[in-house]
PDB file of C-alpha atoms in Angstrom:
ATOM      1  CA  UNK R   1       0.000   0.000   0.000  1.00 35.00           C
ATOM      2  CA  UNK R   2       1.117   3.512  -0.806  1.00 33.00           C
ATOM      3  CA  UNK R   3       0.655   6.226   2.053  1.00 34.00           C
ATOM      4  CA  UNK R   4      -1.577   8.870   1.600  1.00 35.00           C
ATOM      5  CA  UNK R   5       1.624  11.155   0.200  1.00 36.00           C
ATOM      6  CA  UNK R   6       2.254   9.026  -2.782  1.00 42.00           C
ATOM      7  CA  UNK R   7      -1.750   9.410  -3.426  1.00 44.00           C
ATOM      8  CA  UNK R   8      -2.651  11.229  -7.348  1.00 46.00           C
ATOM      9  CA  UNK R   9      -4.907  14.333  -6.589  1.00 44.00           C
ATOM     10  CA  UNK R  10      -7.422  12.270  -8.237  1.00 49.00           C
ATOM     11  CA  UNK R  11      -7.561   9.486  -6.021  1.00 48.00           C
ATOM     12  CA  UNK R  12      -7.128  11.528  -3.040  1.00 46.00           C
ATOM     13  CA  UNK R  13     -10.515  13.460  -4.655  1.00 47.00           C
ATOM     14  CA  UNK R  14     -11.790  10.247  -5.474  1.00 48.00           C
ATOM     15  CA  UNK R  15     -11.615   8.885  -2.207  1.00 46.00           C
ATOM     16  CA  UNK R  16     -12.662  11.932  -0.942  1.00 44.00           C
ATOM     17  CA  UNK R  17     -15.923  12.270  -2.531  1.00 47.00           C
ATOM     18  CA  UNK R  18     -16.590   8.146  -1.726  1.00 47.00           C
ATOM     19  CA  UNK R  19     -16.225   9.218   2.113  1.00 44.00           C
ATOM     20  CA  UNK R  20     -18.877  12.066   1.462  1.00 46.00           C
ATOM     21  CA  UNK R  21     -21.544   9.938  -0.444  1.00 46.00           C
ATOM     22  CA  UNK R  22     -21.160   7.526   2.596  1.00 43.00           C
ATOM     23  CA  UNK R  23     -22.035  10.185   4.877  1.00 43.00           C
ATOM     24  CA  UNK R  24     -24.840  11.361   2.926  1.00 43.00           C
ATOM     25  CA  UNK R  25     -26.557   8.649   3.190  1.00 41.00           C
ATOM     26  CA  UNK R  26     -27.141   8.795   6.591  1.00 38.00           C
ATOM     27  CA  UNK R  27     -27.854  12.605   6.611  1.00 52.00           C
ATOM     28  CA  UNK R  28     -29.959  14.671   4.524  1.00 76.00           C
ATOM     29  CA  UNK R  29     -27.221  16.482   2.632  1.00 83.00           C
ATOM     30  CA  UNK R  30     -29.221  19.209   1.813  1.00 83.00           C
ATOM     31  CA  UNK R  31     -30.735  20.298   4.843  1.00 88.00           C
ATOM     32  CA  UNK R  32     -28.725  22.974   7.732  1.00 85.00           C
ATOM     33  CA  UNK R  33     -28.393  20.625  10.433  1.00 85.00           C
ATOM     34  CA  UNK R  34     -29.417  23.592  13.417  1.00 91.00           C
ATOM     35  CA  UNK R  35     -29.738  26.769  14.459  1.00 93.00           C
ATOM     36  CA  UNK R  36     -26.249  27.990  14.378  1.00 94.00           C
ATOM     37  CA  UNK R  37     -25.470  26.766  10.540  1.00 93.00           C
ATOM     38  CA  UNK R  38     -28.970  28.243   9.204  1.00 94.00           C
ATOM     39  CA  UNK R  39     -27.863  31.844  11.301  1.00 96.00           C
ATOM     40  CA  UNK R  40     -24.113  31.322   9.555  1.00 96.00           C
ATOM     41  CA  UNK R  41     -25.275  30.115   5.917  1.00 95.00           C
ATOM     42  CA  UNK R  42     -27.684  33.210   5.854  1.00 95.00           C
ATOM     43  CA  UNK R  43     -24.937  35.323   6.953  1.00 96.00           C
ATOM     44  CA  UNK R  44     -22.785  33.816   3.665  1.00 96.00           C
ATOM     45  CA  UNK R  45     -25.258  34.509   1.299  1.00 94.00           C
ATOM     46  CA  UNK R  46     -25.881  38.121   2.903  1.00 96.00           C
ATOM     47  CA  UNK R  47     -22.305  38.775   2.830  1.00 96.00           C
ATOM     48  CA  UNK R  48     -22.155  37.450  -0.720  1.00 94.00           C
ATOM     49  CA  UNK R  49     -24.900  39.736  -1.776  1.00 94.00           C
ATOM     50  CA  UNK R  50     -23.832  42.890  -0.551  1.00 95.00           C
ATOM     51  CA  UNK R  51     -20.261  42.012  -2.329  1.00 94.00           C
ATOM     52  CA  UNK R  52     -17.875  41.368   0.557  1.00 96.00           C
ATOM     53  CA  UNK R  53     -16.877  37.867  -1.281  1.00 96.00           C
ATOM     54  CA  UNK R  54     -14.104  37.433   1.485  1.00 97.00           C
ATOM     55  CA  UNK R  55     -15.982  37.844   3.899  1.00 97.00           C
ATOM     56  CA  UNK R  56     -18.581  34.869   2.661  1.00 97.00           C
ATOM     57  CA  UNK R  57     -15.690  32.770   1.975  1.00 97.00           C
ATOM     58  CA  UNK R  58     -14.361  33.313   5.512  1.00 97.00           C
ATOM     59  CA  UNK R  59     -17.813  32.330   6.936  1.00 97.00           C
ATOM     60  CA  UNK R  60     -18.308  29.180   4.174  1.00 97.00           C
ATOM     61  CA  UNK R  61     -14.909  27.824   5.357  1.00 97.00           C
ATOM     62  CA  UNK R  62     -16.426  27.914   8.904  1.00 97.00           C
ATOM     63  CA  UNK R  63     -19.492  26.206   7.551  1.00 96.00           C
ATOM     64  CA  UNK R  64     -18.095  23.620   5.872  1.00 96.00           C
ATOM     65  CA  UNK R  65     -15.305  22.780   8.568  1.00 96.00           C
ATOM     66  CA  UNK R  66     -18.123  22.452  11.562  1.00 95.00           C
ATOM     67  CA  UNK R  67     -20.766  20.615   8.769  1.00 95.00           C
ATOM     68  CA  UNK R  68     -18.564  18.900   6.049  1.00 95.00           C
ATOM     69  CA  UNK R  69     -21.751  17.138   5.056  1.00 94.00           C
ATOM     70  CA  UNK R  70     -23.889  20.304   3.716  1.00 94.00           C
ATOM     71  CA  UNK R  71     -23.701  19.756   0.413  1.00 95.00           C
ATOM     72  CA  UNK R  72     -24.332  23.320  -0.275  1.00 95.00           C
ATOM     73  CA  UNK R  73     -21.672  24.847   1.612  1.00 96.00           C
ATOM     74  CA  UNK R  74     -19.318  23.212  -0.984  1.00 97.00           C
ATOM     75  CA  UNK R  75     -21.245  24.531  -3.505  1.00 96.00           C
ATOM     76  CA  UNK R  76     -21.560  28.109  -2.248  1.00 96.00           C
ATOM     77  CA  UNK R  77     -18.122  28.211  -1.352  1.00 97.00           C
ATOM     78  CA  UNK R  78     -17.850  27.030  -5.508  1.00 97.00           C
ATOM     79  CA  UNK R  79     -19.586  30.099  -6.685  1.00 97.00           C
ATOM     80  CA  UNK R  80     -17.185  32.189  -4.394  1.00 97.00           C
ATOM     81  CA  UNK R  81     -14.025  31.237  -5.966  1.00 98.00           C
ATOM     82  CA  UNK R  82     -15.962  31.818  -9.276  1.00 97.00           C
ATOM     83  CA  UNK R  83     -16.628  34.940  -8.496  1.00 96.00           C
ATOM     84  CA  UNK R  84     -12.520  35.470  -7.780  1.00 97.00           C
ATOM     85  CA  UNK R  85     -12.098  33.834 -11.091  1.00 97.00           C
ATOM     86  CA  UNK R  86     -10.259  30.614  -9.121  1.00 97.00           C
ATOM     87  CA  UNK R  87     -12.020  27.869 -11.481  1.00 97.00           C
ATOM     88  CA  UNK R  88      -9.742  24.939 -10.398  1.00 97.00           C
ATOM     89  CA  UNK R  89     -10.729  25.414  -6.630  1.00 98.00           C
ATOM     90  CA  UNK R  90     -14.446  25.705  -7.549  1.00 98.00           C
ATOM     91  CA  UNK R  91     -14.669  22.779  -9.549  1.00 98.00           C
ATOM     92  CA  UNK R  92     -13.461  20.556  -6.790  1.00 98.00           C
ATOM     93  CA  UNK R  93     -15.760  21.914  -4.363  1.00 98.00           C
ATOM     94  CA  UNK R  94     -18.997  21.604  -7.034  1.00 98.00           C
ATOM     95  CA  UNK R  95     -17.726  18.297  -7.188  1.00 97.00           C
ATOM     96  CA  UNK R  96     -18.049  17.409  -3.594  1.00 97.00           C
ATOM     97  CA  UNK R  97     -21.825  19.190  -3.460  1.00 97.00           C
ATOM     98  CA  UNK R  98     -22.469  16.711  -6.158  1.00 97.00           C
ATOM     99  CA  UNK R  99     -21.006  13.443  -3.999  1.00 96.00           C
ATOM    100  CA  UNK R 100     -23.152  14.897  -0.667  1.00 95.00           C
ATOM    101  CA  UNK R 101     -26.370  15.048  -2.991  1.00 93.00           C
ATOM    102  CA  UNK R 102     -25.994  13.713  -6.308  1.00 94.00           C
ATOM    103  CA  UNK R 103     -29.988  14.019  -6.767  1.00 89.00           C
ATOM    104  CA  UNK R 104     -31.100  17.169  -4.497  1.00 88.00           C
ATOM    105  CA  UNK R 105     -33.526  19.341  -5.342  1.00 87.00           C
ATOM    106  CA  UNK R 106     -31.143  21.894  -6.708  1.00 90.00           C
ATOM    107  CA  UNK R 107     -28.101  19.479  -7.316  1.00 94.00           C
ATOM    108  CA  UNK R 108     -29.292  20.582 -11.186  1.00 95.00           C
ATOM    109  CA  UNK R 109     -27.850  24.186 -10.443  1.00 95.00           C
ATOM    110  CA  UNK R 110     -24.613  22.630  -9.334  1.00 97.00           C
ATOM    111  CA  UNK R 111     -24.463  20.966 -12.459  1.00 97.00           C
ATOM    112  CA  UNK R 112     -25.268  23.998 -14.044  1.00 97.00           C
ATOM    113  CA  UNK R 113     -22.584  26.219 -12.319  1.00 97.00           C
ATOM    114  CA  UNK R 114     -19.739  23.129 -12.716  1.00 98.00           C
ATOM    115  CA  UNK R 115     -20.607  22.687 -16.445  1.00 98.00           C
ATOM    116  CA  UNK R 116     -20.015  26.401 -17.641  1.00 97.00           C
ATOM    117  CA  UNK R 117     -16.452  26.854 -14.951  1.00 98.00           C
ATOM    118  CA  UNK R 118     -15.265  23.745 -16.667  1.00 98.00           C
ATOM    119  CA  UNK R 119     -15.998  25.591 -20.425  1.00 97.00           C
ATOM    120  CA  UNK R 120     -14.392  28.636 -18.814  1.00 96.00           C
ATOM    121  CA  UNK R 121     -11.588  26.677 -18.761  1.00 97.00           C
ATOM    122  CA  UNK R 122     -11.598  25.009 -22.121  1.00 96.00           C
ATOM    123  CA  UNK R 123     -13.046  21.660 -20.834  1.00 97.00           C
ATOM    124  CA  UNK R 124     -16.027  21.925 -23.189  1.00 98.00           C
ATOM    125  CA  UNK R 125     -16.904  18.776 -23.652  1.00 98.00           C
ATOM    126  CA  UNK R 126     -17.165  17.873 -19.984  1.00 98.00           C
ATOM    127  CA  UNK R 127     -18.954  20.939 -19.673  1.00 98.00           C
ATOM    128  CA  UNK R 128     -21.583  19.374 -22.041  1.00 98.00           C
ATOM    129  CA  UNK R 129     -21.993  16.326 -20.370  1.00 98.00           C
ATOM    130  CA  UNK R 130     -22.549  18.250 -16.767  1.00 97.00           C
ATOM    131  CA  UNK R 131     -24.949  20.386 -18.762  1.00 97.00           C
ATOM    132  CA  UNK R 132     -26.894  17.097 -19.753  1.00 97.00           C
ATOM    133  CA  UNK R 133     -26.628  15.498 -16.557  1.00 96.00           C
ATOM    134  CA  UNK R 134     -28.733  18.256 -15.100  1.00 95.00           C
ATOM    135  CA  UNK R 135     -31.086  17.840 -17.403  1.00 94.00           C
ATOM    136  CA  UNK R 136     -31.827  13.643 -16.106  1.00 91.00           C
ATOM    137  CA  UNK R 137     -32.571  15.302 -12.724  1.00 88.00           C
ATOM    138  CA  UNK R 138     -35.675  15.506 -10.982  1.00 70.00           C
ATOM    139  CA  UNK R 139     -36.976  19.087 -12.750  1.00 68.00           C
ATOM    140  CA  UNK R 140     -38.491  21.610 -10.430  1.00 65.00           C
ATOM    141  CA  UNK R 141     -42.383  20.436  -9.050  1.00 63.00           C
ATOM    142  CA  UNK R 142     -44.193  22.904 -11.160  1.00 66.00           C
ATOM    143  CA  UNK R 143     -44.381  23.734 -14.852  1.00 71.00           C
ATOM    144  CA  UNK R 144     -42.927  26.900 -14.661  1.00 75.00           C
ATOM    145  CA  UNK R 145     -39.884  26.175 -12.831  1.00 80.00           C
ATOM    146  CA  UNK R 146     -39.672  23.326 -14.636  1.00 86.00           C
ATOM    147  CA  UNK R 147     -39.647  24.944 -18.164  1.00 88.00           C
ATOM    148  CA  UNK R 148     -36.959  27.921 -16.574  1.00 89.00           C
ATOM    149  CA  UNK R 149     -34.952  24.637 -15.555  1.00 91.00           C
ATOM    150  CA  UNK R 150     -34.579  22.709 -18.793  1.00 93.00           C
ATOM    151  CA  UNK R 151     -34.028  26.961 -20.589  1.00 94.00           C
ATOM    152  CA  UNK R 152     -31.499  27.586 -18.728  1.00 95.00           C
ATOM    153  CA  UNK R 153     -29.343  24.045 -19.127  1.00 96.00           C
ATOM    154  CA  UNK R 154     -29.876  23.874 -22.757  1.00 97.00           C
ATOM    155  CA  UNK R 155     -29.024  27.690 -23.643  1.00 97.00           C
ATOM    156  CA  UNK R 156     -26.215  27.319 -22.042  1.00 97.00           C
ATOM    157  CA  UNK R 157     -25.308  23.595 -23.626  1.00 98.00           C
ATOM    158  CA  UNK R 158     -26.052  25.790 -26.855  1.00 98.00           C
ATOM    159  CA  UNK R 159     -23.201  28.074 -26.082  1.00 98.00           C
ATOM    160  CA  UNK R 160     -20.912  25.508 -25.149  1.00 98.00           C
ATOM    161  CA  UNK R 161     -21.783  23.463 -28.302  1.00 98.00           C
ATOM    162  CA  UNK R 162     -20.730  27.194 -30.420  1.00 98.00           C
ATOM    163  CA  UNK R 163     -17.472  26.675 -28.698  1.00 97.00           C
ATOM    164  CA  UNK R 164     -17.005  23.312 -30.139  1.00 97.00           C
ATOM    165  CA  UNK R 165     -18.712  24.161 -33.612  1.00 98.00           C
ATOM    166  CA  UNK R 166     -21.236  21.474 -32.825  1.00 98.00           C
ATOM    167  CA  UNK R 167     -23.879  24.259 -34.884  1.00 98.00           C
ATOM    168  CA  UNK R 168     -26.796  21.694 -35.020  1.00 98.00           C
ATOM    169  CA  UNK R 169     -26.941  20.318 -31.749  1.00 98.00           C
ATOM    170  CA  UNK R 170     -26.552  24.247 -30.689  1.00 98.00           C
ATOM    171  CA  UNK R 171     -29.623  25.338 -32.909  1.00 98.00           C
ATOM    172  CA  UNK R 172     -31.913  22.109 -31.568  1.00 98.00           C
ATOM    173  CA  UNK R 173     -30.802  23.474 -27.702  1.00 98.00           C
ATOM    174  CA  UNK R 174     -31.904  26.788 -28.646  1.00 98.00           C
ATOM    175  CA  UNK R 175     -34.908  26.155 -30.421  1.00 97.00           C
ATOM    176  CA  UNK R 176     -35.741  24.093 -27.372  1.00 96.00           C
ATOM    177  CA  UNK R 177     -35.448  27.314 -25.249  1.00 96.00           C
ATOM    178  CA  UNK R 178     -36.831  29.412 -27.630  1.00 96.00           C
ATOM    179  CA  UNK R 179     -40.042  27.231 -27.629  1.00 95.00           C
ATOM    180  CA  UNK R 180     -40.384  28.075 -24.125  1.00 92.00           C
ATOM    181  CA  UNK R 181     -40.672  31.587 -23.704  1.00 92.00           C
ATOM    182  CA  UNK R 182     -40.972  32.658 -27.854  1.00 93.00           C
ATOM    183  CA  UNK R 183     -42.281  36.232 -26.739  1.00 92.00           C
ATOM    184  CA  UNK R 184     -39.159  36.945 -24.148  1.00 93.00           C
ATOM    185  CA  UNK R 185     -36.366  38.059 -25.668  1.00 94.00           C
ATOM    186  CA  UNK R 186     -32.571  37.385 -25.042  1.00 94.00           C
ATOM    187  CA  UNK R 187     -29.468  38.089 -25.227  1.00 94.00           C
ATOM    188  CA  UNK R 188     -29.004  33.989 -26.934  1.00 97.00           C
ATOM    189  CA  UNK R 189     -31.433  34.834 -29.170  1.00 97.00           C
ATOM    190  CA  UNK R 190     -28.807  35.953 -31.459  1.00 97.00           C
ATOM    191  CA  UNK R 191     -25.946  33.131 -31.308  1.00 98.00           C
ATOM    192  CA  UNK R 192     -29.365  30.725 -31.875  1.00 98.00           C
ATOM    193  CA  UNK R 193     -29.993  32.828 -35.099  1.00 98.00           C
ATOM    194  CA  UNK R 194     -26.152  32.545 -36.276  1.00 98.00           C
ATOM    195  CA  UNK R 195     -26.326  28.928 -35.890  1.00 98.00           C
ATOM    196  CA  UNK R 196     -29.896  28.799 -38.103  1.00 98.00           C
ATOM    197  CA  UNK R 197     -28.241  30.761 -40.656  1.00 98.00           C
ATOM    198  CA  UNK R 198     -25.088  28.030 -40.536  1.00 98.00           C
ATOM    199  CA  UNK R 199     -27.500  25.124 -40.999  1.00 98.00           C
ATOM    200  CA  UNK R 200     -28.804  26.781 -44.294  1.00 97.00           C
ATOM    201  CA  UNK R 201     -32.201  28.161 -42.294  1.00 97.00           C
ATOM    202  CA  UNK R 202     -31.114  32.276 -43.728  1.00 97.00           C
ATOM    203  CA  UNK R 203     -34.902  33.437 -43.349  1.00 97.00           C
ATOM    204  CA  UNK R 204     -35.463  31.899 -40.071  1.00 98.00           C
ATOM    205  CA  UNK R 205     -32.230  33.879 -38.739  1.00 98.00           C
ATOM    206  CA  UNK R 206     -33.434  36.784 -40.326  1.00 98.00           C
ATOM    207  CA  UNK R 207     -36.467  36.736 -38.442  1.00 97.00           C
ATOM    208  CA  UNK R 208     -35.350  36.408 -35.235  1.00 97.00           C
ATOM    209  CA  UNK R 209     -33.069  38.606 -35.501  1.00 97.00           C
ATOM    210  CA  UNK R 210     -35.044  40.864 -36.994  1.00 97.00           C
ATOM    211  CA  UNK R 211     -37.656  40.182 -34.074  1.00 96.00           C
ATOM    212  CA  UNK R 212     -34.809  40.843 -31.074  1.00 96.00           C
ATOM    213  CA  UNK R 213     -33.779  44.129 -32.860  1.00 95.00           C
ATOM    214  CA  UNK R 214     -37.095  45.694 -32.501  1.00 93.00           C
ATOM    215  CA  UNK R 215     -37.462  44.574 -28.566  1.00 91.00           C
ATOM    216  CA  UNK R 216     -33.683  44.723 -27.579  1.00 87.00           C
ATOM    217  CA  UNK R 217     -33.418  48.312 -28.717  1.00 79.00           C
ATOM    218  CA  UNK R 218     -32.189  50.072 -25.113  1.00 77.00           C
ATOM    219  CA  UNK R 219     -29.534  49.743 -25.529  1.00 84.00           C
ATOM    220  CA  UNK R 220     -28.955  48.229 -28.999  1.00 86.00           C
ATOM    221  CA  UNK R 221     -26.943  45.011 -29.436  1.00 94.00           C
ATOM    222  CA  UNK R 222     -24.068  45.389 -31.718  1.00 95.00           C
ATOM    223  CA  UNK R 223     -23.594  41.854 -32.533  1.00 96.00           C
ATOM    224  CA  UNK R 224     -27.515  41.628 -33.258  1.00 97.00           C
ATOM    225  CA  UNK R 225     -26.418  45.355 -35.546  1.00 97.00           C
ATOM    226  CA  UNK R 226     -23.374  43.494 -37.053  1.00 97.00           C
ATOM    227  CA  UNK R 227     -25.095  40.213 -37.668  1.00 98.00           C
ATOM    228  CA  UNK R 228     -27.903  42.103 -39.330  1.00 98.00           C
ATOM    229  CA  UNK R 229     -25.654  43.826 -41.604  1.00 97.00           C
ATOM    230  CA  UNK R 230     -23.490  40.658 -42.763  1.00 97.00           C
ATOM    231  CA  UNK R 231     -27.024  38.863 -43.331  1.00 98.00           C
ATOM    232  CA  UNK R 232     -28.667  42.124 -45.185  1.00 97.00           C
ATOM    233  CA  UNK R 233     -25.706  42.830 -47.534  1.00 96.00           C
ATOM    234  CA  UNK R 234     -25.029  38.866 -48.522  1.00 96.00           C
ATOM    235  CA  UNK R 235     -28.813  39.238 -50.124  1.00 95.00           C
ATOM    236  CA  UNK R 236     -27.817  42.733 -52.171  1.00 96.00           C
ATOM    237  CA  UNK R 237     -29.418  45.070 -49.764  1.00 97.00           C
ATOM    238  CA  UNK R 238     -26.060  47.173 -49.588  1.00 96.00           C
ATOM    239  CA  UNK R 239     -28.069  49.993 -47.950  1.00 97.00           C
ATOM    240  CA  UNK R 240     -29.703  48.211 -44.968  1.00 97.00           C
ATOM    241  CA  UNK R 241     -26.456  46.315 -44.205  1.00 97.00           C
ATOM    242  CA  UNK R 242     -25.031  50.158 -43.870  1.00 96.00           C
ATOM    243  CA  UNK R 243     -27.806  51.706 -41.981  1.00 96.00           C
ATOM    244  CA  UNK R 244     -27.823  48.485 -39.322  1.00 96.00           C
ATOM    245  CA  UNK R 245     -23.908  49.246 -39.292  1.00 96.00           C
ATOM    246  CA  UNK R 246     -24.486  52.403 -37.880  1.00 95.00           C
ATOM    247  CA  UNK R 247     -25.368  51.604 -34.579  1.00 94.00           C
ATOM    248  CA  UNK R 248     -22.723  48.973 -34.021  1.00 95.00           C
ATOM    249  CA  UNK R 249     -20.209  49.777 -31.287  1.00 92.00           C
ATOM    250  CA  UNK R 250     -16.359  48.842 -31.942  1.00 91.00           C
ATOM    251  CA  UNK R 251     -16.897  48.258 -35.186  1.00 92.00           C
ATOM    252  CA  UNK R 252     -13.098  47.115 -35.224  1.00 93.00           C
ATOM    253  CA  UNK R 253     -14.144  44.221 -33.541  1.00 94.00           C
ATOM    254  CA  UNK R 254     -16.559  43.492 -36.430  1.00 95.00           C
ATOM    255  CA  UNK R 255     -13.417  42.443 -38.814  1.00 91.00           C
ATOM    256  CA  UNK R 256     -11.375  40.736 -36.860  1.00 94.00           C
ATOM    257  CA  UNK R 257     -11.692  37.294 -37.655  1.00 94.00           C
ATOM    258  CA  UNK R 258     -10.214  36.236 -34.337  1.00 95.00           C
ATOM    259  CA  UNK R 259     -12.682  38.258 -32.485  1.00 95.00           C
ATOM    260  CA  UNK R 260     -15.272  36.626 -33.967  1.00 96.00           C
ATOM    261  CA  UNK R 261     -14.069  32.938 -33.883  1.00 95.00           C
ATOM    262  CA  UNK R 262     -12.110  32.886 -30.843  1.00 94.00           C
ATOM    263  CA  UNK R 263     -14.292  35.905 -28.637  1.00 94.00           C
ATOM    264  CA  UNK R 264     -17.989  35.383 -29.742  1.00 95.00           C
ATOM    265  CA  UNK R 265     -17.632  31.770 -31.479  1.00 96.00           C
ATOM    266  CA  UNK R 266     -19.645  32.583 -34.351  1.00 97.00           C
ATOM    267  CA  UNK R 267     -19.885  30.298 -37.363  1.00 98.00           C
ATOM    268  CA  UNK R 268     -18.467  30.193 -40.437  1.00 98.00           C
ATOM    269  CA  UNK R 269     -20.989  31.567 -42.695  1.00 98.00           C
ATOM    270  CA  UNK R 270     -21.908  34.509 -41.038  1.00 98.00           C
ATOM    271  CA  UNK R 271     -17.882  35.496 -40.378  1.00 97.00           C
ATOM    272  CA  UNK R 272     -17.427  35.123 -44.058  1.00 97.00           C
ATOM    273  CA  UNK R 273     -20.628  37.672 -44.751  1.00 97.00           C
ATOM    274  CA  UNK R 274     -19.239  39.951 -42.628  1.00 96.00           C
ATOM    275  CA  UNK R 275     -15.905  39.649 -44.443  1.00 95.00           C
ATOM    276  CA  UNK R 276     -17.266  40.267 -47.608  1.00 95.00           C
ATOM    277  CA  UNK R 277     -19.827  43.286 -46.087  1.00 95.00           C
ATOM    278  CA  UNK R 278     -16.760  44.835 -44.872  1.00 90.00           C
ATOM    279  CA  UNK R 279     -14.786  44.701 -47.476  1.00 85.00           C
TER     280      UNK R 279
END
């Protein structure tokens, strides 16, 4: 046997999160266990609110050193170190939320928040599958929170999907979310309609785009401006692809292919409309 020095980080997470599951199993991982943790955890989030992130993480770290088995105190203390952009550190903690309470009642969100810090850090296609594993969870006990649940994992598997020019299985997770709330405008409305026009669907792109512009207009969204341009001048209309132009901010941005690939992920087609607007 090797001692615990000669131990990967892996296993040692691995065995780690095995010693967690066994505890929640005798504990309901989800729940504060008394007075003093409820009076502490709301003290976090208060904390957290109000923007004194050190000051939550100081009062998390007591949390989850007195009650290692609240799942959500590892997953709290995750979205701190998000917030102070230290991914690693938060992935290993949404990991150990998930081992307390690997089917909670918000272990979805964890999923959630662990899926789009691993994309932050190029890990797209675990990303994905956290993304999807939310989505096998018990969904929220009414329609409406239901519905906001399944949005909210696939528009953001959508975005991930951009990253990995996966364009179809982004437009079906989009049109999924779109289907939910047509009438509500956002700010994914427009990477869905890039990905309809890279799947040959120009008019449907058009549309919504079209359809964002007119509700999105304070302020106006230069990449809905920009994309409107690219899609007006590739049909002849040199004039509307101008006048759309006109309200886009950093238009520098606009012709930089490496912007546009590497900064806003956008596909192929409509880079190469732009390309040719701008020219």
């Amino acid at each position: 046997l090797r001692s615990a020095e000669a131990l990967t980080v892996a296993e040692r997470d691995a065995l780690y999160a095995k010693a967690l599951a066994e505890e929640a199993t005798s504990v309901d991982a989800t729940k504060l266990p008394d007075d003093r943790a409820t009076k502490l955890f709301k003290e976090a989030q208060r904390a957290q609110q109000g923007g004194d992130i050190a000051k939550s993480l100081n009062i998390t770290n007591t949390i989850i050193k007195d009650y290692p088995g609240f799942a959500y105190g590892w997953s709290n203390r995750g979205n701190l170190y998000v917030a102070m952009q230290q991914y690693d550190e938060a992935i290993a903690d949404y990991a150990k939320a998930i081992a307390l309470a690997p089917s909670g009642p918000e272990t979805w969100v964890i999923f959630l928040n662990r899926g789009t810090t691993l994309a932050l850090l190029g890990r797209d296609l675990e990303g994905i599958k956290d993304l999807t594993s939310g989505l096998t969870l018990n969904p929220i006990n009414n329609d409406r929170g239901a519905a906001a649940q399944e949005q909210i994992l696939k528009v953001n598997r959508g975005l991930i999907q951009m990253k990995v020019k996966d364009w179809a299985a982004a437009s079906k997770d989009f049109g999924d979310g779109l289907r939910l709330t047509p009438d509500q405008p956002d700010r994914w409305w427009v990477p869905y309609a890039l990905c309809l026009y890279e799947v040959g669907k120009a008019d449907e792109a058009r549309g919504l785009l079209e359809k964002f512009d007119k509700k999105m207009r304070n302020p106006p969204s230069s990449d809905a401006k920009a994309a409107l341009a690219a899609l007006a001048s590739a049909r002849g209309d040199r004039e509307a692809a101008e006048t759309y132009f006109s309200d886009v901010q950093r238009t520098k941005s606009y012709s930089s292919r490496k912007f546009l690939e590497q900064e806003l992920h956008w596909p192929p087609k409509i880079i190469a409309a732009i390309a040719t607007f701008r020219r």
